């Protein structure tokens, strides 16, 4: 019997978001370890500026693609496991997926509110969006702190999720086929 799979669009979105989240975690780690000034000193002002605007644009893209993915998920629910996996594994895997969705949305929305509260425009690949929200530096500082913690949570969830994916790939139990592209 053929392995039931997520639709092609869902599978494409999964891997596109995964690549973008990986890029965000890498650039975020650079900001966290060196700071904008450190990056500017090391790689130049232009590079540092481009990295910040690209990080913001890619974050907004991840948010939009994740929302699109949830809409598609409502239309085409997750396929059945064939062969079945244990109820416990389904529950743990499902809970991890829900946490990943929540974390991706919370971290990107929180970052957008932090950027606006800090008095900066929202940026999306050359487009600049000014929201009619009052500047609130204290809120911005708090939210940027949570942004780092949220990104760390995403990193931990992604590591656990990837380890589970690799386990299923090695077991050849069909779970990876549900989400793989070809
Ligand atoms: C940033 C990276 C990633 C994110 C944010 C992510 C997120 C997700 C989410 C939210 C789902 C649930 C889909 C749904 O039911 O709506 C999922 C499914 C899945 N992912 Fe990932 N993923 C990432 C990377 C990976 C990697 C690297 C692997 C493999 C090594 C992987 C393997 C899988 C598998 C096998 C499923 C299907 C699980 C099942 O049907 O029970 N993912 N992923």
Coordinates of N, CA and C in Angstrom, one line a residue, residues 61-140:
X61 N 8.8 36.5 6.2 CA 8.4 35.4 5.2 C 8.1 34.2 5.9
X62 N 8.8 33.8 7.0 CA 8.6 32.6 7.7 C 7.2 32.7 8.4
X63 N 6.9 33.9 8.9 CA 5.5 34.1 9.5 C 4.4 33.8 8.5
X64 N 4.6 34.5 7.3 CA 3.5 34.4 6.3 C 3.4 32.9 5.8
X65 N 4.5 32.3 5.6 CA 4.5 30.9 5.1 C 3.9 29.9 6.1
X66 N 4.2 30.2 7.4 CA 3.7 29.3 8.5 C 2.2 29.5 8.6
X67 N 1.7 30.7 8.4 CA 0.2 30.9 8.5 C -0.4 30.2 7.3
X68 N 0.2 30.4 6.1 CA -0.3 29.7 4.9 C -0.3 28.2 5.1
X69 N 0.7 27.7 5.8 CA 0.8 26.2 6.0 C -0.3 25.8 6.9
X70 N -0.6 26.6 7.9 CA -1.7 26.2 8.9 C -3.1 26.2 8.2
X71 N -3.3 27.2 7.2 CA -4.5 27.2 6.5 C -4.6 25.9 5.6
X72 N -3.5 25.5 5.0 CA -3.5 24.3 4.1 C -3.7 23.1 5.0
X73 N -3.2 23.2 6.2 CA -3.3 22.0 7.1 C -4.7 21.8 7.5
X74 N -5.5 22.9 7.7 CA -6.9 22.7 8.0 C -7.7 22.1 6.8
X75 N -7.2 22.5 5.6 CA -7.9 21.9 4.4 C -7.5 20.4 4.2
X76 N -6.2 20.1 4.4 CA -5.7 18.7 4.2 C -5.0 18.3 5.5
X77 N -5.8 17.6 6.4 CA -5.2 17.2 7.7 C -4.0 16.2 7.4
X78 N -3.3 16.0 8.5 CA -2.1 15.1 8.4 C -2.6 13.7 8.0
X79 N -1.8 13.1 7.1 CA -2.2 11.7 6.6 C -2.0 10.7 7.7
X80 N -2.7 9.5 7.5 CA -2.6 8.5 8.5 C -1.2 7.8 8.4
X81 N -0.7 7.3 9.6 CA 0.6 6.6 9.5 C 0.4 5.2 9.0
X82 N 1.2 4.9 8.0 CA 1.1 3.5 7.4 C 2.5 3.0 7.2
X83 N 3.0 2.0 7.9 CA 2.3 1.3 9.0 C 2.1 2.2 10.2
X84 N 1.2 1.9 11.1 CA 0.9 2.8 12.2 C 2.0 2.9 13.2
X85 N 2.2 4.0 13.9 CA 3.2 4.1 15.0 C 2.4 4.2 16.3
X86 N 3.1 4.1 17.4 CA 2.4 4.0 18.7 C 1.7 5.3 19.0
X87 N 0.6 5.2 19.8 CA -0.2 6.4 20.2 C 0.7 7.4 20.9
X88 N 1.6 6.8 21.8 CA 2.5 7.7 22.5 C 3.4 8.5 21.6
X89 N 3.9 7.8 20.6 CA 4.8 8.5 19.6 C 4.0 9.6 18.8
X90 N 2.8 9.2 18.5 CA 2.0 10.2 17.7 C 1.7 11.4 18.6
X91 N 1.4 11.2 19.9 CA 1.1 12.3 20.8 C 2.3 13.2 21.0
X92 N 3.5 12.6 21.2 CA 4.7 13.4 21.5 C 5.1 14.1 20.2
X93 N 5.1 13.4 19.0 CA 5.4 14.1 17.8 C 4.4 15.2 17.5
X94 N 3.1 15.0 17.7 CA 2.1 16.0 17.5 C 2.3 17.2 18.4
X95 N 2.6 16.9 19.7 CA 2.8 18.1 20.6 C 4.0 18.9 20.2
X96 N 5.1 18.2 19.7 CA 6.3 18.9 19.2 C 5.9 19.8 18.0
X97 N 5.1 19.3 17.1 CA 4.7 20.1 15.9 C 3.9 21.3 16.4
X98 N 3.0 21.1 17.3 CA 2.2 22.3 17.8 C 3.1 23.3 18.4
X99 N 4.1 22.9 19.2 CA 5.0 23.8 19.9 C 5.9 24.5 18.8
X100 N 6.3 23.8 17.8 CA 7.0 24.5 16.7 C 6.2 25.6 16.0
X101 N 4.9 25.2 15.7 CA 4.1 26.2 15.1 C 3.9 27.5 16.0
X102 N 3.6 27.2 17.3 CA 3.4 28.3 18.2 C 4.7 29.2 18.3
X103 N 5.8 28.5 18.5 CA 7.1 29.2 18.7 C 7.4 30.1 17.4
X104 N 7.2 29.5 16.2 CA 7.5 30.2 15.0 C 6.6 31.5 14.9
X105 N 5.4 31.4 15.2 CA 4.5 32.5 15.2 C 4.8 33.5 16.3
X106 N 5.0 33.0 17.5 CA 5.2 33.9 18.6 C 6.5 34.7 18.4
X107 N 7.5 34.0 18.0 CA 8.9 34.7 17.9 C 8.8 35.8 16.7
X108 N 8.2 35.4 15.6 CA 8.2 36.4 14.5 C 7.2 37.6 14.8
X109 N 6.0 37.3 15.4 CA 5.1 38.4 15.7 C 5.7 39.3 16.8
X110 N 6.3 38.6 17.8 CA 7.0 39.4 18.9 C 8.1 40.3 18.4
X111 N 8.8 39.8 17.4 CA 9.9 40.6 16.8 C 9.4 41.8 16.1
X112 N 8.3 41.6 15.4 CA 7.7 42.7 14.6 C 7.2 43.8 15.6
X113 N 6.6 43.4 16.7 CA 6.1 44.4 17.7 C 7.3 45.1 18.3
X114 N 8.4 44.3 18.6 CA 9.6 44.9 19.2 C 10.2 45.9 18.2
X115 N 10.3 45.6 16.9 CA 10.9 46.5 15.9 C 10.1 47.8 15.9
X116 N 8.8 47.7 15.9 CA 7.9 48.9 15.8 C 8.0 49.7 17.1
X117 N 8.0 49.0 18.3 CA 8.1 49.7 19.5 C 9.5 50.4 19.7
X118 N 10.5 49.9 19.0 CA 11.8 50.5 19.1 C 11.9 51.8 18.2
X119 N 10.8 51.9 17.4 CA 10.8 53.1 16.5 C 11.3 52.9 15.1
X120 N 11.5 51.6 14.7 CA 12.0 51.3 13.4 C 10.8 50.8 12.5
X121 N 11.0 51.0 11.2 CA 9.9 50.5 10.3 C 10.0 49.0 10.2
X122 N 8.8 48.3 9.8 CA 8.9 46.9 9.5 C 9.4 46.8 8.0
X123 N 10.3 45.9 7.8 CA 10.9 45.8 6.5 C 10.7 44.5 5.8
X124 N 10.3 44.6 4.5 CA 10.1 43.3 3.8 C 10.6 43.5 2.4
X125 N 11.8 43.0 2.2 CA 12.5 43.0 0.9 C 12.3 44.3 0.2
X126 N 12.8 45.4 0.7 CA 12.8 46.7 0.1 C 11.5 47.5 0.4
X127 N 10.5 46.9 0.9 CA 9.3 47.6 1.3 C 9.4 48.0 2.8
X128 N 9.0 49.2 3.1 CA 9.1 49.7 4.5 C 7.7 50.1 5.0
X129 N 7.3 49.4 6.1 CA 5.9 49.7 6.5 C 6.0 50.3 7.9
X130 N 5.4 51.6 7.9 CA 5.3 52.3 9.2 C 4.0 52.0 9.8
X131 N 4.0 51.4 11.1 CA 2.7 51.2 11.7 C 2.4 52.3 12.7
X132 N 1.1 52.7 12.8 CA 0.7 53.8 13.7 C 0.7 53.4 15.2
X133 N 1.9 52.9 15.6 CA 2.0 52.5 17.0 C 3.0 53.4 17.7
X134 N 2.7 53.7 19.0 CA 3.6 54.6 19.7 C 4.9 53.9 20.0
X135 N 6.0 54.6 20.0 CA 7.3 54.1 20.4 C 7.3 53.7 21.9
X136 N 7.9 52.6 22.2 CA 7.9 52.2 23.6 C 9.2 51.4 23.8
X137 N 10.3 52.2 24.1 CA 11.6 51.5 24.2 C 11.7 50.4 25.2
X138 N 11.0 50.6 26.4 CA 11.0 49.6 27.4 C 10.4 48.3 26.9
X139 N 9.3 48.4 26.2 CA 8.6 47.2 25.7 C 9.5 46.6 24.7
X140 N 10.2 47.4 23.8 CA 11.1 46.9 22.8 C 12.2 46.1 23.4

